[in-house]
Amino acid sequence: MKLVKALVRVMALVVLAGISIGATPDQPNMQAARTNLLQARSALQRAARNKGGHRANAIGLVNSAISEVDLGIQYDRRNNHAQKAASAVVDQPNMQQALDRLKDARNDLEKATADKGGHRAKAIDFVKRAIEEVKAGIKAGD
């Protein structure tokens, strides 16, 4: 009986290992963009508030971009598309970090497959607008 249980456990591990080895990550560029957006939002939230409203505008745009990325991921899952084919400013590290993460998110979104029901394109637009707001906030805080 112990031998049978041990064999069943080994078989289960072999099956699970085979599944995880052959598994393709779920929309890695969209997931990476989402992570970068969350990091950008966190950096923006830590930044000083004296940015002429630009920091707050950027946070709103980042939130919109996150929503669009989430919707794009959901759209892609529903439609099985996954199976188809500036220099750092020393006194503003949080704003600069947000800018860097936004640029990373934009790059990740641009690498993602195009058809996400229009949500990827909207997220790219929100990210581009957030980048401009962060740049303006950096300039306003100098």
PDB file of C-alpha atoms in Angstrom:
ATOM      1  CA  MET A   1       0.000   0.000   0.000  1.00  0.00           C
ATOM      2  CA  LYS A   2       2.852   2.408   0.849  1.00  0.00           C
ATOM      3  CA  LEU A   3       4.477   1.613  -2.479  1.00  0.00           C
ATOM      4  CA  VAL A   4       1.277   2.484  -4.369  1.00  0.00           C
ATOM      5  CA  LYS A   5       0.927   5.793  -2.527  1.00  0.00           C
ATOM      6  CA  ALA A   6       4.558   6.619  -3.235  1.00  0.00           C
ATOM      7  CA  LEU A   7       4.115   5.814  -6.931  1.00  0.00           C
ATOM      8  CA  VAL A   8       0.987   7.972  -7.123  1.00  0.00           C
ATOM      9  CA  ARG A   9       2.875  10.887  -5.545  1.00  0.00           C
ATOM     10  CA  VAL A  10       5.778  10.485  -7.963  1.00  0.00           C
ATOM     11  CA  MET A  11       3.403  10.318 -10.938  1.00  0.00           C
ATOM     12  CA  ALA A  12       1.618  13.447  -9.735  1.00  0.00           C
ATOM     13  CA  LEU A  13       4.914  15.306  -9.415  1.00  0.00           C
ATOM     14  CA  VAL A  14       5.998  14.216 -12.888  1.00  0.00           C
ATOM     15  CA  VAL A  15       2.699  15.407 -14.377  1.00  0.00           C
ATOM     16  CA  LEU A  16       2.878  18.743 -12.544  1.00  0.00           C
ATOM     17  CA  ALA A  17       6.505  19.238 -13.568  1.00  0.00           C
ATOM     18  CA  GLY A  18       5.600  18.549 -17.190  1.00  0.00           C
ATOM     19  CA  ILE A  19       2.778  21.054 -17.074  1.00  0.00           C
ATOM     20  CA  SER A  20       4.884  23.801 -15.507  1.00  0.00           C
ATOM     21  CA  ILE A  21       7.850  23.234 -17.844  1.00  0.00           C
ATOM     22  CA  GLY A  22       5.692  23.517 -20.950  1.00  0.00           C
ATOM     23  CA  ALA A  23       3.510  26.306 -19.605  1.00  0.00           C
ATOM     24  CA  THR A  24       3.630  29.648 -21.388  1.00  0.00           C
ATOM     25  CA  PRO A  25       3.344  32.713 -19.167  1.00  0.00           C
ATOM     26  CA  ASP A  26      -0.013  34.435 -19.445  1.00  0.00           C
ATOM     27  CA  GLN A  27       0.565  37.594 -21.487  1.00  0.00           C
ATOM     28  CA  PRO A  28       4.026  38.432 -20.113  1.00  0.00           C
ATOM     29  CA  ASN A  29       4.261  41.879 -21.712  1.00  0.00           C
ATOM     30  CA  MET A  30       0.874  42.951 -20.416  1.00  0.00           C
ATOM     31  CA  GLN A  31       1.715  41.563 -16.954  1.00  0.00           C
ATOM     32  CA  ALA A  32       5.075  43.347 -16.998  1.00  0.00           C
ATOM     33  CA  ALA A  33       3.374  46.584 -18.043  1.00  0.00           C
ATOM     34  CA  ARG A  34       0.906  46.211 -15.166  1.00  0.00           C
ATOM     35  CA  THR A  35       3.753  45.684 -12.696  1.00  0.00           C
ATOM     36  CA  ASN A  36       5.573  48.755 -14.024  1.00  0.00           C
ATOM     37  CA  LEU A  37       2.388  50.813 -13.803  1.00  0.00           C
ATOM     38  CA  LEU A  38       1.812  49.751 -10.205  1.00  0.00           C
ATOM     39  CA  GLN A  39       5.405  50.686  -9.360  1.00  0.00           C
ATOM     40  CA  ALA A  40       5.023  54.020 -11.146  1.00  0.00           C
ATOM     41  CA  ARG A  41       1.833  54.772  -9.214  1.00  0.00           C
ATOM     42  CA  SER A  42       3.544  53.880  -5.950  1.00  0.00           C
ATOM     43  CA  ALA A  43       6.452  56.209  -6.739  1.00  0.00           C
ATOM     44  CA  LEU A  44       4.062  58.996  -7.693  1.00  0.00           C
ATOM     45  CA  GLN A  45       2.138  58.548  -4.457  1.00  0.00           C
ATOM     46  CA  ARG A  46       5.378  58.882  -2.455  1.00  0.00           C
ATOM     47  CA  ALA A  47       6.440  62.021  -4.345  1.00  0.00           C
ATOM     48  CA  ALA A  48       5.959  65.481  -2.854  1.00  0.00           C
ATOM     49  CA  ARG A  49       2.616  67.052  -3.689  1.00  0.00           C
ATOM     50  CA  ASN A  50       3.949  70.428  -4.922  1.00  0.00           C
ATOM     51  CA  LYS A  51       3.863  69.596  -8.624  1.00  0.00           C
ATOM     52  CA  GLY A  52       1.213  72.003  -9.854  1.00  0.00           C
ATOM     53  CA  GLY A  53      -1.425  69.267 -10.067  1.00  0.00           C
ATOM     54  CA  HIS A  54       0.614  67.255 -12.551  1.00  0.00           C
ATOM     55  CA  ARG A  55       1.466  64.479 -10.085  1.00  0.00           C
ATOM     56  CA  ALA A  56      -2.204  63.965  -9.266  1.00  0.00           C
ATOM     57  CA  ASN A  57      -3.099  64.007 -12.972  1.00  0.00           C
ATOM     58  CA  ALA A  58      -0.388  61.425 -13.647  1.00  0.00           C
ATOM     59  CA  ILE A  59      -1.756  59.180 -10.869  1.00  0.00           C
ATOM     60  CA  GLY A  60      -5.213  59.355 -12.437  1.00  0.00           C
ATOM     61  CA  LEU A  61      -3.818  58.508 -15.857  1.00  0.00           C
ATOM     62  CA  VAL A  62      -1.792  55.621 -14.445  1.00  0.00           C
ATOM     63  CA  ASN A  63      -4.927  54.285 -12.753  1.00  0.00           C
ATOM     64  CA  SER A  64      -6.731  54.491 -16.090  1.00  0.00           C
ATOM     65  CA  ALA A  65      -3.853  52.705 -17.822  1.00  0.00           C
ATOM     66  CA  ILE A  66      -3.926  49.931 -15.194  1.00  0.00           C
ATOM     67  CA  SER A  67      -7.651  49.508 -15.789  1.00  0.00           C
ATOM     68  CA  GLU A  68      -7.126  49.280 -19.533  1.00  0.00           C
ATOM     69  CA  VAL A  69      -4.319  46.760 -19.136  1.00  0.00           C
ATOM     70  CA  ASP A  70      -6.564  44.633 -16.905  1.00  0.00           C
ATOM     71  CA  LEU A  71      -9.390  44.840 -19.444  1.00  0.00           C
ATOM     72  CA  GLY A  72      -6.986  43.970 -22.263  1.00  0.00           C
ATOM     73  CA  ILE A  73      -5.759  40.909 -20.382  1.00  0.00           C
ATOM     74  CA  GLN A  74      -9.340  39.824 -19.705  1.00  0.00           C
ATOM     75  CA  TYR A  75     -10.312  40.395 -23.333  1.00  0.00           C
ATOM     76  CA  ASP A  76      -7.351  38.378 -24.556  1.00  0.00           C
ATOM     77  CA  ARG A  77      -8.171  35.522 -22.194  1.00  0.00           C
ATOM     78  CA  ARG A  78     -11.805  35.438 -23.304  1.00  0.00           C
ATOM     79  CA  ASN A  79     -10.857  35.458 -26.969  1.00  0.00           C
ATOM     80  CA  ASN A  80      -7.914  33.011 -26.737  1.00  0.00           C
ATOM     81  CA  HIS A  81      -5.526  35.404 -28.433  1.00  0.00           C
ATOM     82  CA  ALA A  82      -2.704  34.175 -26.210  1.00  0.00           C
ATOM     83  CA  GLN A  83      -2.643  30.949 -28.138  1.00  0.00           C
ATOM     84  CA  LYS A  84      -2.304  32.865 -31.428  1.00  0.00           C
ATOM     85  CA  ALA A  85       0.370  33.985 -32.646  1.00  0.00           C
ATOM     86  CA  ALA A  86      15.671  61.555 -19.433  1.00  0.00           C
ATOM     87  CA  SER A  87      18.348  61.773 -16.864  1.00  0.00           C
ATOM     88  CA  ALA A  88      17.638  61.358 -13.126  1.00  0.00           C
ATOM     89  CA  VAL A  89      16.806  64.450 -11.110  1.00  0.00           C
ATOM     90  CA  VAL A  90      18.510  63.973  -7.747  1.00  0.00           C
ATOM     91  CA  ASP A  91      15.990  65.899  -5.660  1.00  0.00           C
ATOM     92  CA  GLN A  92      12.992  64.146  -7.231  1.00  0.00           C
ATOM     93  CA  PRO A  93      13.764  60.425  -7.006  1.00  0.00           C
ATOM     94  CA  ASN A  94      10.141  59.320  -6.743  1.00  0.00           C
ATOM     95  CA  MET A  95       9.021  61.307  -9.752  1.00  0.00           C
ATOM     96  CA  GLN A  96      12.032  60.010 -11.705  1.00  0.00           C
ATOM     97  CA  GLN A  97      11.300  56.441 -10.622  1.00  0.00           C
ATOM     98  CA  ALA A  98       7.692  56.872 -11.728  1.00  0.00           C
ATOM     99  CA  LEU A  99       8.884  58.215 -15.086  1.00  0.00           C
ATOM    100  CA  ASP A 100      11.228  55.256 -15.548  1.00  0.00           C
ATOM    101  CA  ARG A 101       8.500  52.722 -14.692  1.00  0.00           C
ATOM    102  CA  LEU A 102       6.024  54.466 -17.003  1.00  0.00           C
ATOM    103  CA  LYS A 103       8.507  54.270 -19.863  1.00  0.00           C
ATOM    104  CA  ASP A 104       9.036  50.571 -19.099  1.00  0.00           C
ATOM    105  CA  ALA A 105       5.267  50.037 -19.049  1.00  0.00           C
ATOM    106  CA  ARG A 106       4.910  51.830 -22.385  1.00  0.00           C
ATOM    107  CA  ASN A 107       7.607  49.627 -23.901  1.00  0.00           C
ATOM    108  CA  ASP A 108       5.976  46.475 -22.531  1.00  0.00           C
ATOM    109  CA  LEU A 109       2.581  47.519 -23.870  1.00  0.00           C
ATOM    110  CA  GLU A 110       4.055  48.274 -27.283  1.00  0.00           C
ATOM    111  CA  LYS A 111       5.577  44.763 -27.378  1.00  0.00           C
ATOM    112  CA  ALA A 112       2.262  43.080 -26.458  1.00  0.00           C
ATOM    113  CA  THR A 113       0.099  41.671 -29.233  1.00  0.00           C
ATOM    114  CA  ALA A 114      -2.017  44.415 -30.737  1.00  0.00           C
ATOM    115  CA  ASP A 115      -5.525  42.962 -30.505  1.00  0.00           C
ATOM    116  CA  LYS A 116      -6.860  43.482 -26.989  1.00  0.00           C
ATOM    117  CA  GLY A 117     -10.233  44.893 -27.917  1.00  0.00           C
ATOM    118  CA  GLY A 118      -8.781  48.404 -28.101  1.00  0.00           C
ATOM    119  CA  HIS A 119      -7.753  48.366 -24.421  1.00  0.00           C
ATOM    120  CA  ARG A 120      -4.006  48.030 -25.090  1.00  0.00           C
ATOM    121  CA  ALA A 121      -4.091  51.101 -27.329  1.00  0.00           C
ATOM    122  CA  LYS A 122      -6.029  53.075 -24.700  1.00  0.00           C
ATOM    123  CA  ALA A 123      -3.552  51.999 -22.009  1.00  0.00           C
ATOM    124  CA  ILE A 124      -0.650  53.177 -24.200  1.00  0.00           C
ATOM    125  CA  ASP A 125      -2.372  56.538 -24.622  1.00  0.00           C
ATOM    126  CA  PHE A 126      -2.934  56.890 -20.863  1.00  0.00           C
ATOM    127  CA  VAL A 127       0.684  55.938 -20.167  1.00  0.00           C
ATOM    128  CA  LYS A 128       1.980  58.475 -22.709  1.00  0.00           C
ATOM    129  CA  ARG A 129      -0.182  61.165 -21.115  1.00  0.00           C
ATOM    130  CA  ALA A 130       1.006  60.125 -17.639  1.00  0.00           C
ATOM    131  CA  ILE A 131       4.620  60.398 -18.847  1.00  0.00           C
ATOM    132  CA  GLU A 132       3.964  63.971 -19.985  1.00  0.00           C
ATOM    133  CA  GLU A 133       2.337  64.829 -16.633  1.00  0.00           C
ATOM    134  CA  VAL A 134       5.250  63.374 -14.681  1.00  0.00           C
ATOM    135  CA  LYS A 135       7.732  65.309 -16.847  1.00  0.00           C
ATOM    136  CA  ALA A 136       5.737  68.490 -16.241  1.00  0.00           C
ATOM    137  CA  GLY A 137       5.620  67.710 -12.513  1.00  0.00           C
ATOM    138  CA  ILE A 138       9.369  67.278 -12.407  1.00  0.00           C
ATOM    139  CA  LYS A 139       9.792  70.598 -14.168  1.00  0.00           C
ATOM    140  CA  ALA A 140       7.286  72.322 -11.828  1.00  0.00           C
ATOM    141  CA  GLY A 141       9.071  70.965  -8.745  1.00  0.00           C
ATOM    142  CA  ASP A 142      12.518  72.182  -9.761  1.00  0.00           C
TER     143      ASP A 142
END
